[in-house]
Coordinates of C-alpha atoms and ligand atoms in Angstrom, one line a residue:
Chain A
X188 CA 125.9 -223.4 -88.0
X189 CA 127.9 -221.9 -85.2
X190 CA 127.1 -218.2 -85.5
X191 CA 124.5 -216.7 -83.3
X192 CA 121.2 -216.9 -85.2
X193 CA 119.4 -213.7 -85.9
X194 CA 116.3 -215.3 -84.5
X195 CA 116.1 -218.1 -82.0
X196 CA 112.7 -219.3 -80.8
X197 CA 112.6 -221.9 -78.2
X198 CA 109.6 -223.8 -76.7
X199 CA 107.3 -220.8 -77.5
X200 CA 103.8 -221.5 -76.3
X201 CA 100.7 -219.4 -76.5
X202 CA 97.2 -220.2 -75.4
X203 CA 94.0 -218.1 -76.1
X204 CA 91.5 -218.7 -73.3
X205 CA 93.0 -222.1 -72.7
X206 CA 93.0 -223.1 -76.4
X207 CA 96.5 -223.7 -77.6
X208 CA 97.6 -221.6 -80.6
X209 CA 101.4 -222.2 -80.4
X210 CA 102.6 -225.4 -79.0
X211 CA 106.4 -225.6 -78.1
X212 CA 107.6 -223.9 -81.2
X213 CA 111.3 -224.1 -82.0
X214 CA 112.8 -222.1 -84.9
X215 CA 116.2 -220.7 -85.7
X216 CA 116.8 -218.2 -88.5
X217 CA 120.3 -217.3 -89.5
X218 CA 121.7 -214.2 -91.0
X219 CA 120.8 -213.8 -94.7
X220 CA 118.4 -216.7 -94.5
X221 CA 114.9 -216.7 -95.9
X222 CA 112.5 -219.0 -94.2
X223 CA 109.0 -219.5 -95.6
X224 CA 106.4 -220.5 -93.0
X225 CA 103.5 -222.4 -94.5
X226 CA 100.6 -224.2 -93.1
X227 CA 96.8 -224.4 -93.1
X228 CA 94.6 -221.6 -91.9
X229 CA 94.4 -221.2 -88.1
X230 CA 97.6 -223.2 -87.5
X231 CA 99.2 -220.3 -85.6
X232 CA 101.4 -218.6 -88.3
X233 CA 100.2 -215.1 -87.5
X234 CA 100.2 -215.7 -83.8
X235 CA 103.9 -216.7 -84.1
X236 CA 104.8 -213.5 -85.9
X237 CA 102.8 -211.4 -83.4
X238 CA 104.6 -213.1 -80.5
X239 CA 108.0 -212.3 -82.2
X240 CA 107.2 -208.6 -81.9
X241 CA 105.5 -209.0 -78.5
X242 CA 102.2 -207.8 -79.9
X243 CA 100.9 -211.0 -78.3
X244 CA 102.6 -212.2 -75.1
X245 CA 103.6 -215.8 -75.3
X246 CA 102.7 -217.9 -72.2
X247 CA 106.0 -219.8 -72.2
X248 CA 109.2 -220.1 -74.0
X249 CA 111.9 -217.7 -75.2
X250 CA 112.7 -215.4 -78.1
X251 CA 116.2 -214.2 -78.9
X252 CA 116.9 -211.6 -81.5
X253 CA 120.6 -211.4 -82.5
X254 CA 121.5 -213.0 -79.3
X255 CA 119.4 -210.7 -77.1
X256 CA 116.4 -212.0 -75.2
X257 CA 113.1 -210.3 -76.2
X258 CA 110.3 -210.0 -73.7
X259 CA 111.4 -212.5 -71.2
X260 CA 114.8 -213.7 -70.2
X261 CA 116.2 -216.5 -68.1
X262 CA 118.6 -215.1 -65.5
X263 CA 121.8 -217.1 -64.7
X264 CA 120.0 -218.1 -61.4
X265 CA 117.3 -219.8 -63.5
X266 CA 114.7 -217.2 -62.7
X267 CA 112.4 -216.0 -65.6
X268 CA 112.5 -212.2 -65.7
X269 CA 109.9 -210.1 -67.6
X270 CA 111.2 -207.1 -69.5
X271 CA 109.5 -203.7 -69.2
X272 CA 107.7 -202.1 -72.0
X273 CA 110.7 -199.7 -72.4
X274 CA 113.1 -202.6 -72.7
X275 CA 110.9 -204.3 -75.3
X276 CA 110.4 -201.1 -77.2
X277 CA 114.2 -200.7 -77.4
X278 CA 114.5 -204.1 -79.1
X279 CA 111.4 -203.8 -81.4
X280 CA 113.1 -201.8 -84.2
X281 CA 115.4 -204.9 -84.7
X282 CA 112.4 -206.9 -85.8
X283 CA 110.5 -205.4 -88.8
X284 CA 107.0 -206.7 -89.4
X285 CA 104.9 -206.1 -92.5
X286 CA 101.2 -206.9 -92.0
X287 CA 98.7 -208.3 -94.4
X288 CA 96.6 -205.1 -94.1
X289 CA 99.6 -202.7 -94.5
X290 CA 98.6 -200.7 -91.4
X291 CA 100.0 -197.4 -92.7
X292 CA 99.2 -194.2 -90.9
X293 CA 96.5 -192.5 -93.1
X294 CA 97.1 -189.0 -91.9
X295 CA 100.7 -188.9 -93.2
X296 CA 102.2 -189.0 -96.6
X297 CA 104.1 -192.1 -97.8
X298 CA 107.4 -190.4 -97.1
X299 CA 106.2 -189.2 -93.6
X300 CA 105.2 -192.8 -92.8
X301 CA 108.7 -193.9 -93.4
X302 CA 110.4 -190.8 -91.8
X303 CA 108.4 -190.5 -88.6
X304 CA 109.4 -193.8 -86.8
X305 CA 113.1 -193.1 -87.6
X306 CA 112.9 -189.7 -85.8
X307 CA 110.7 -190.7 -83.0
X308 CA 112.1 -194.1 -82.2
X309 CA 115.7 -194.0 -83.3
X310 CA 116.2 -190.3 -82.7
X311 CA 117.6 -189.8 -86.2
X312 CA 117.9 -186.2 -87.4
X313 CA 115.0 -185.4 -89.6
X314 CA 117.2 -184.5 -92.7
X315 CA 118.9 -187.9 -92.4
X316 CA 115.6 -189.7 -91.9
X317 CA 114.2 -188.0 -95.0
X318 CA 117.2 -189.0 -97.0
X319 CA 116.9 -192.6 -95.9
X320 CA 113.1 -192.6 -96.6
X321 CA 113.6 -191.2 -100.1
X322 CA 116.3 -193.6 -100.9
X323 CA 114.2 -196.6 -99.7
X324 CA 111.0 -195.5 -101.5
X325 CA 112.9 -194.8 -104.7
X326 CA 114.5 -198.3 -104.5
X327 CA 111.0 -199.8 -104.1
X328 CA 109.8 -197.9 -107.2
X329 CA 107.8 -195.2 -105.4
X330 CA 109.9 -192.2 -106.2
X331 CA 106.8 -190.4 -107.7
X332 CA 104.4 -191.5 -105.0
X333 CA 106.2 -190.2 -101.9
X334 CA 104.0 -187.2 -101.3
X335 CA 100.7 -189.2 -101.5
X336 CA 98.6 -190.2 -98.6
X337 CA 98.0 -194.0 -98.3
X338 CA 94.4 -193.7 -99.5
X339 CA 95.7 -192.5 -102.9
X340 CA 98.0 -195.5 -103.3
X341 CA 97.2 -199.0 -104.7
X342 CA 97.4 -202.0 -102.5
X343 CA 100.8 -203.0 -103.9
X344 CA 102.1 -199.5 -103.4
X345 CA 100.8 -199.4 -99.8
X346 CA 102.5 -202.7 -99.1
X347 CA 105.8 -201.3 -100.5
X348 CA 105.5 -198.2 -98.3
X349 CA 104.9 -200.5 -95.3
X350 CA 108.0 -202.5 -96.3
X351 CA 110.1 -199.3 -96.6
X352 CA 108.8 -198.1 -93.2
X353 CA 110.1 -201.3 -91.6
X354 CA 113.4 -201.4 -93.5
X355 CA 114.1 -197.8 -92.5
X356 CA 114.6 -199.0 -88.9
X357 CA 117.5 -201.1 -90.1
X358 CA 116.1 -204.3 -88.7
X359 CA 118.1 -207.4 -88.2
X360 CA 115.1 -209.5 -89.3
X361 CA 112.0 -208.9 -91.4
X362 CA 108.7 -210.7 -90.7
X363 CA 106.0 -210.8 -93.4
X364 CA 102.5 -212.0 -92.7
X365 CA 101.0 -213.1 -96.0
X366 CA 102.3 -210.0 -97.7
X367 CA 100.4 -210.6 -101.0
X368 CA 97.1 -212.1 -99.8
X369 CA 95.3 -208.8 -99.5
X370 CA 96.3 -207.8 -103.0
X371 CA 94.6 -208.1 -106.4
X372 CA 96.3 -210.9 -108.4
X373 CA 97.9 -208.5 -110.8
X374 CA 99.7 -206.7 -107.9
X375 CA 101.1 -209.8 -106.3
X376 CA 104.0 -209.9 -108.7
X377 CA 105.4 -206.5 -107.8
X378 CA 105.5 -207.3 -104.0
X379 CA 107.1 -210.7 -104.6
X380 CA 109.7 -208.9 -106.8
X381 CA 110.4 -206.6 -103.8
X382 CA 110.9 -209.7 -101.5
X383 CA 113.2 -211.2 -104.1
X384 CA 115.3 -208.0 -104.2
X385 CA 115.5 -208.0 -100.4
X386 CA 116.7 -211.6 -100.6
X387 CA 119.4 -210.6 -103.1
X388 CA 120.8 -207.9 -100.7
X389 CA 121.0 -210.5 -98.0
X390 CA 118.0 -209.5 -95.8
X391 CA 117.1 -212.1 -93.2
X392 CA 113.4 -212.8 -93.6
X393 CA 110.6 -215.0 -92.1
X394 CA 107.8 -215.0 -94.6
X395 CA 104.3 -216.4 -93.9
X396 CA 103.0 -217.2 -97.3
X397 CA 100.4 -219.1 -99.3
X398 CA 102.5 -218.6 -102.4
X399 CA 104.1 -222.1 -102.6
X400 CA 106.0 -221.0 -105.7
X401 CA 107.6 -218.2 -103.8
X402 CA 108.4 -220.5 -101.0
X403 CA 110.0 -223.0 -103.3
X404 CA 111.9 -220.6 -105.5
X405 CA 113.0 -217.9 -103.1
X406 CA 113.1 -219.3 -99.6
X407 CA 116.2 -221.2 -98.3
X408 CA 114.1 -223.2 -95.9
X409 CA 110.5 -224.0 -95.4
X410 CA 108.9 -224.6 -92.1
X411 CA 105.5 -226.3 -92.1
X412 CA 103.2 -225.6 -89.2
X413 CA 100.1 -227.4 -88.1
X414 CA 98.0 -227.1 -85.0
X415 CA 100.5 -224.7 -83.4
X416 CA 103.6 -226.9 -84.0
X417 CA 106.3 -226.8 -86.5
X418 CA 105.9 -230.3 -87.9
X419 CA 108.6 -230.3 -90.5
X420 CA 111.3 -228.0 -91.7
X421 CA 114.2 -228.2 -94.1
X422 CA 115.7 -227.0 -97.3
X423 CA 112.9 -225.6 -99.5
X424 CA 113.3 -228.0 -102.4
X425 CA 113.4 -231.1 -100.2
X426 CA 110.3 -230.0 -98.4
X427 CA 108.4 -229.5 -101.6
X428 CA 109.9 -232.5 -103.5
X429 CA 109.9 -235.0 -100.7
X430 CA 107.7 -234.1 -97.8
X431 CA 107.9 -236.7 -95.0
X432 CA 104.9 -235.7 -92.8
X433 CA 101.6 -237.0 -94.2
X434 CA 99.9 -233.8 -93.2
X435 CA 102.5 -231.7 -95.1
X436 CA 102.1 -234.0 -98.1
X437 CA 98.3 -233.4 -98.0
X438 CA 98.8 -229.7 -97.6
X439 CA 101.2 -229.4 -100.6
X440 CA 98.9 -231.5 -102.8
X441 CA 96.0 -229.3 -101.8
X442 CA 97.9 -226.0 -102.5
X443 CA 99.2 -227.4 -105.8
X444 CA 95.7 -228.5 -106.9
X445 CA 94.4 -225.0 -106.1
X446 CA 97.3 -223.4 -107.9
X447 CA 96.7 -225.4 -111.1
X448 CA 93.1 -224.5 -110.8
X449 CA 93.8 -220.8 -110.3
X450 CA 96.4 -220.3 -113.0
X451 CA 96.9 -223.3 -115.2
X452 CA 100.3 -223.5 -116.9
X453 CA 102.4 -222.3 -114.0
X454 CA 104.8 -224.8 -112.6
X455 CA 107.2 -224.7 -109.7
X456 CA 110.7 -224.1 -110.8
X457 CA 112.8 -225.8 -108.2
X458 CA 116.0 -225.3 -110.1
X459 CA 116.2 -221.6 -109.5
Chain B
X195 CA 55.5 -149.7 -77.2
X196 CA 56.7 -150.4 -80.7
X197 CA 60.0 -151.6 -82.0
X198 CA 62.6 -148.7 -82.5
X199 CA 65.4 -149.6 -84.9
X200 CA 67.4 -146.5 -83.9
X201 CA 67.3 -147.5 -80.2
X202 CA 68.5 -151.0 -81.2
X203 CA 71.4 -149.5 -83.2
X204 CA 72.2 -147.1 -80.3
X205 CA 72.7 -149.9 -77.8
X206 CA 74.6 -152.3 -80.2
X207 CA 78.0 -150.8 -79.4
X208 CA 77.6 -151.6 -75.7
X209 CA 76.3 -155.1 -76.4
X210 CA 79.2 -155.7 -78.8
X211 CA 81.6 -154.5 -76.1
X212 CA 80.1 -156.9 -73.6
X213 CA 80.4 -159.7 -76.2
X214 CA 84.2 -159.6 -75.7
X215 CA 83.5 -161.1 -72.2
X216 CA 81.5 -164.0 -73.8
X217 CA 84.1 -164.6 -76.5
X218 CA 87.0 -164.5 -74.0
X219 CA 85.2 -167.0 -71.6
X220 CA 84.1 -169.2 -74.5
X221 CA 87.7 -169.5 -75.8
X222 CA 89.0 -170.3 -72.3
X223 CA 86.3 -172.9 -71.9
X224 CA 86.9 -174.6 -75.2
X225 CA 90.7 -174.8 -74.6
X226 CA 90.0 -176.3 -71.2
X227 CA 87.4 -178.7 -72.5
X228 CA 89.8 -179.9 -75.3
X229 CA 92.7 -180.4 -72.9
X230 CA 90.6 -182.0 -70.2
X231 CA 88.5 -184.0 -72.7
X232 CA 91.7 -185.4 -74.3
X233 CA 93.1 -186.3 -70.9
X234 CA 89.8 -187.9 -69.8
X235 CA 89.7 -189.9 -73.1
X236 CA 93.3 -191.2 -72.4
X237 CA 92.4 -192.1 -68.8
X238 CA 89.3 -194.0 -69.9
X239 CA 91.2 -195.9 -72.6
X240 CA 93.5 -197.3 -69.9
X241 CA 90.4 -199.4 -68.9
X242 CA 90.9 -199.4 -65.2
X243 CA 87.5 -200.7 -64.1
X244 CA 87.1 -198.7 -60.9
X245 CA 88.2 -195.4 -62.5
X246 CA 85.9 -195.9 -65.4
X247 CA 83.0 -196.7 -63.1
X248 CA 83.6 -193.3 -61.3
X249 CA 83.9 -191.5 -64.6
X250 CA 80.7 -193.1 -65.8
X251 CA 78.8 -191.7 -62.7
X252 CA 80.2 -188.2 -63.3
X253 CA 79.3 -188.4 -67.0
X254 CA 75.7 -189.4 -66.3
X255 CA 75.4 -186.5 -63.8
X256 CA 76.8 -184.0 -66.3
X257 CA 74.5 -185.3 -69.1
X258 CA 71.5 -185.8 -67.0
X259 CA 71.3 -182.4 -65.2
X260 CA 70.7 -178.9 -66.6
X261 CA 73.8 -176.8 -67.2
X262 CA 72.3 -174.0 -65.3
X263 CA 72.1 -176.1 -62.2
X264 CA 75.7 -177.2 -62.7
X265 CA 76.7 -173.5 -62.8
X266 CA 74.8 -172.8 -59.6
X267 CA 76.5 -175.7 -57.9
X268 CA 79.9 -174.4 -58.9
X269 CA 79.0 -170.9 -57.7
X270 CA 76.9 -171.5 -54.5
X271 CA 77.7 -175.0 -53.4
X272 CA 81.5 -175.3 -53.9
X273 CA 82.2 -172.3 -51.6
X274 CA 80.5 -174.3 -48.8
X275 CA 83.1 -177.0 -49.2
X276 CA 85.9 -174.5 -49.1
X277 CA 86.3 -173.7 -52.8
X278 CA 85.5 -170.0 -53.1
X279 CA 85.5 -169.2 -56.7
X280 CA 84.9 -165.8 -58.4
X281 CA 81.8 -165.8 -60.6
X282 CA 83.9 -166.0 -63.8
X283 CA 86.0 -168.9 -62.5
X284 CA 83.0 -170.8 -61.2
X285 CA 81.1 -170.3 -64.4
X286 CA 84.1 -171.2 -66.6
X287 CA 84.7 -174.3 -64.5
X288 CA 81.1 -175.5 -64.7
X289 CA 80.8 -175.1 -68.5
X290 CA 84.3 -176.4 -69.2
X291 CA 83.5 -179.5 -67.1
X292 CA 80.3 -180.0 -69.0
X293 CA 82.0 -179.5 -72.3
X294 CA 84.9 -181.8 -71.4
X295 CA 82.5 -184.7 -71.1
X296 CA 81.0 -184.1 -74.5
X297 CA 84.4 -183.7 -76.1
X298 CA 85.6 -186.9 -74.4
X299 CA 82.4 -188.8 -75.5
X300 CA 82.9 -187.8 -79.1
X301 CA 86.6 -188.6 -79.0
X302 CA 85.7 -192.0 -77.7
X303 CA 83.4 -192.5 -80.6
X304 CA 86.2 -191.5 -82.9
X305 CA 88.6 -193.8 -81.2
X306 CA 86.5 -196.8 -82.1
X307 CA 86.9 -195.9 -85.8
X308 CA 90.7 -195.9 -85.7
X309 CA 91.9 -199.3 -86.9
X310 CA 93.8 -201.2 -84.2
X311 CA 96.2 -202.4 -86.9
X312 CA 97.7 -198.9 -87.0
X313 CA 98.3 -199.0 -83.3
X314 CA 99.9 -202.5 -83.6
X315 CA 102.1 -201.3 -86.4
X316 CA 103.2 -198.4 -84.3
X317 CA 103.9 -200.7 -81.3
X318 CA 105.8 -203.1 -83.4
X319 CA 108.0 -200.2 -84.7
X320 CA 108.9 -199.5 -81.1
X321 CA 106.9 -196.3 -80.6
X322 CA 106.3 -195.8 -76.9
X323 CA 102.6 -195.3 -75.8
X324 CA 102.8 -191.5 -75.4
X325 CA 104.2 -191.2 -78.9
X326 CA 101.4 -193.4 -80.3
X327 CA 98.9 -191.1 -78.7
X328 CA 100.6 -187.9 -79.8
X329 CA 101.7 -188.8 -83.3
X330 CA 99.2 -191.4 -84.4
X331 CA 95.9 -191.4 -82.5
X332 CA 95.3 -187.8 -81.5
X333 CA 96.0 -186.1 -84.8
X334 CA 93.5 -188.4 -86.5
X335 CA 91.0 -188.1 -83.6
X336 CA 91.0 -184.2 -83.7
X337 CA 90.5 -184.2 -87.5
X338 CA 87.6 -186.6 -87.1
X339 CA 85.8 -184.6 -84.4
X340 CA 86.2 -181.1 -86.0
X341 CA 82.4 -181.0 -86.8
X342 CA 81.6 -182.0 -83.2
X343 CA 84.0 -179.4 -81.8
X344 CA 82.4 -176.6 -84.0
X345 CA 79.0 -177.6 -82.8
X346 CA 80.2 -177.7 -79.2
X347 CA 81.8 -174.3 -79.6
X348 CA 78.5 -172.7 -80.6
X349 CA 76.8 -174.4 -77.6
X350 CA 79.5 -173.1 -75.3
X351 CA 79.1 -169.5 -76.7
X352 CA 75.4 -169.8 -75.9
X353 CA 76.2 -171.3 -72.5
X354 CA 78.2 -168.2 -71.5
X355 CA 74.9 -166.2 -71.5
X356 CA 73.9 -168.4 -68.5
X357 CA 76.7 -166.9 -66.5
X358 CA 74.7 -163.6 -66.3
X359 CA 72.7 -165.3 -63.5
X360 CA 75.8 -165.5 -61.4
X361 CA 76.6 -161.8 -61.9
X362 CA 79.1 -162.1 -64.8
X363 CA 78.5 -158.9 -66.8
X364 CA 78.2 -160.4 -70.3
X365 CA 76.0 -159.6 -73.3
X366 CA 72.8 -160.8 -71.6
X367 CA 73.4 -159.1 -68.3
X368 CA 74.3 -155.9 -70.1
X369 CA 71.1 -156.2 -72.1
X370 CA 69.1 -156.7 -68.9
X371 CA 70.7 -153.6 -67.4
X372 CA 69.8 -151.5 -70.4
X373 CA 66.3 -152.9 -70.5
X374 CA 65.6 -152.1 -66.9
X375 CA 67.0 -148.6 -67.3
X376 CA 65.2 -147.8 -70.5
X377 CA 62.1 -150.0 -70.2
X378 CA 62.8 -151.3 -73.7
X379 CA 63.3 -155.1 -73.4
X380 CA 62.2 -155.8 -76.9
X381 CA 65.1 -154.0 -78.7
X382 CA 67.6 -155.1 -76.1
X383 CA 66.8 -158.8 -76.3
X384 CA 66.7 -158.7 -80.1
X385 CA 70.1 -156.9 -79.9
X386 CA 71.7 -159.5 -77.6
X387 CA 70.2 -162.3 -79.7
X388 CA 71.8 -160.8 -82.8
X389 CA 75.2 -160.6 -81.1
X390 CA 75.1 -164.3 -80.3
X391 CA 73.8 -165.2 -83.7
X392 CA 76.7 -163.3 -85.4
X393 CA 79.3 -164.9 -83.2
X394 CA 78.0 -168.4 -83.9
X395 CA 77.6 -167.8 -87.6
X396 CA 81.3 -166.8 -87.7
X397 CA 82.2 -170.0 -85.8
X398 CA 80.1 -172.3 -88.1
X399 CA 81.4 -170.7 -91.3
X400 CA 85.1 -170.9 -90.2
X401 CA 84.4 -174.4 -89.1
X402 CA 83.1 -175.3 -92.5
X403 CA 86.2 -173.7 -94.1
X404 CA 88.5 -175.7 -91.7
X405 CA 86.6 -178.9 -92.6
X406 CA 87.0 -178.5 -96.3
X407 CA 90.7 -177.7 -95.8
X408 CA 91.1 -181.0 -94.0
X409 CA 89.1 -182.7 -96.8
X410 CA 91.4 -181.3 -99.5
X411 CA 94.5 -182.1 -97.4
X412 CA 93.5 -185.7 -97.5
X413 CA 92.8 -185.8 -101.3
Ligands
LIG599 N1 93.2 -212.8 -80.3 C1 92.8 -214.1 -80.3 N2 91.9 -214.5 -79.5 C2 91.5 -215.8 -79.5 N3 92.0 -216.7 -80.3 C3 92.8 -216.4 -81.3 C4 93.3 -215.0 -81.3 N4 94.2 -214.9 -82.3 C5 94.3 -216.1 -82.9 N5 93.5 -217.0 -82.3 C6 93.3 -218.4 -82.6 O1 94.6 -219.0 -82.6 C7 94.8 -219.9 -83.7 C8 95.9 -219.5 -84.6 O2 95.5 -218.3 -85.3 P1 96.4 -217.6 -86.4 O3 95.8 -216.3 -86.7 O4 97.8 -217.5 -85.8 O5 96.4 -218.6 -87.6 P2 97.1 -218.5 -89.0 O6 97.9 -219.7 -89.2 O7 97.7 -217.1 -89.2 O8 95.8 -218.6 -90.0 P3 95.6 -217.9 -91.4 O9 96.3 -218.7 -92.4 O10 94.1 -218.1 -91.6 O11 96.0 -216.5 -91.3 C9 93.4 -219.9 -84.4 O12 92.7 -221.0 -83.9 C10 92.8 -218.7 -84.0 O13 91.4 -218.8 -83.9
LIG600 MG1 97.3 -215.4 -90.4

């Protein structure tokens, strides 16, 4: 593809006290694409997403969002220049992140959670921010929950408010870190449905997930990570149907075995 | 010399008039303590080792020495180093400094209970640090420490009586003046105690109302 990718990660490396968590990660995500990031626990998936919003500072490598360097840039003279907090903050609304634990602000209503960042960060007039917030919450099925505080919402509802909060910033890219893993099984469906609807309107997304069915059915591409590296990536159905890397094959076998164990009768529909 | 209720009643108007001084000073002290305590909390959260070490020394001094001595230091010792303060200013500074430390300590305790995930979400949305403090952290902190602030306000009100020893004409000093003129310390001391008791009951009760308001606002 020739167009500038929405996200370009090159040679991203992160160590924690000398222990490598991300090892030369390369990843491109193009506009409208949905990439599922899968891999065993501790392989560095969350660390990658946290680096992409500069919550964690990578030790090496570069991140570009819609063609603009984030956090650190290579000047024409070949010198690496670190951006200031202000510069990074200016780019952050471009990358929406939805955390496993929702991380809503408990002292604000659902609507205020969505309105406040628009007025504070983007400088939108309050009336417009409210209109946008109401529109998003309504679209996510929360029209009658807007005035509630987070503690009075279910996990799935909180997760949808968190999604609305990120979407309200009009991001170029949405990151999801295991958006369903903190939810009761019966609530997983509603959040996956929201992700599907975002896919339909062409949102660009990078989704860390253990839902192999979601990865197979909704994602365009799957990237498999192990020990801080992206070992294999490709079109979703190829990755599931014909994994090349032995470690990916083992991982898929393991997830499938658990899946059959958890809810017998479900199969992966790769024809969707 | 027995207890005479009509004498007590006759001096109450003067004591209540003097209470305006205590209330005014207590309000100023609490506002200063809140503002300075918040600022101190933010400075401490920056985790600059040398700064925090200095702050720790000051805190241990404030917590480990009697408030009365701190008031005397502000009134008698600071002029010697060139800071000549009026009795009221010296007294207010000493108690506000003391209170600031307690406000900051309880805010720091509250800070530990605010989930870092919220701060990370704010950062990821692009909120600059001052907006994270103002919109996310402080509103939650203040709500959380309302009970501590109410308690601190009653301590401050009682503390203002100590300013009588550096010539501030408050309830206690007025009572002492009445007592030495009338030779009736019993009624005058009971009277001044009653004045403080009523002020603090009002504070505790309105504090309880405020707390239940916050509780219903959350539900
Ligand atoms: N703040 C940190 N300090 C030290 N080590 C860390 C830190 N965060 C992550 N790590 C380490 O980095 C590695 C990658 O962690 P990460 O959380 O990214 O894994 P993950 O793929 O998201 O796993 P999971 O599926 O369990 O969420 C792990 O070995 C982890 O222990
Ligand atoms: Mg993780």
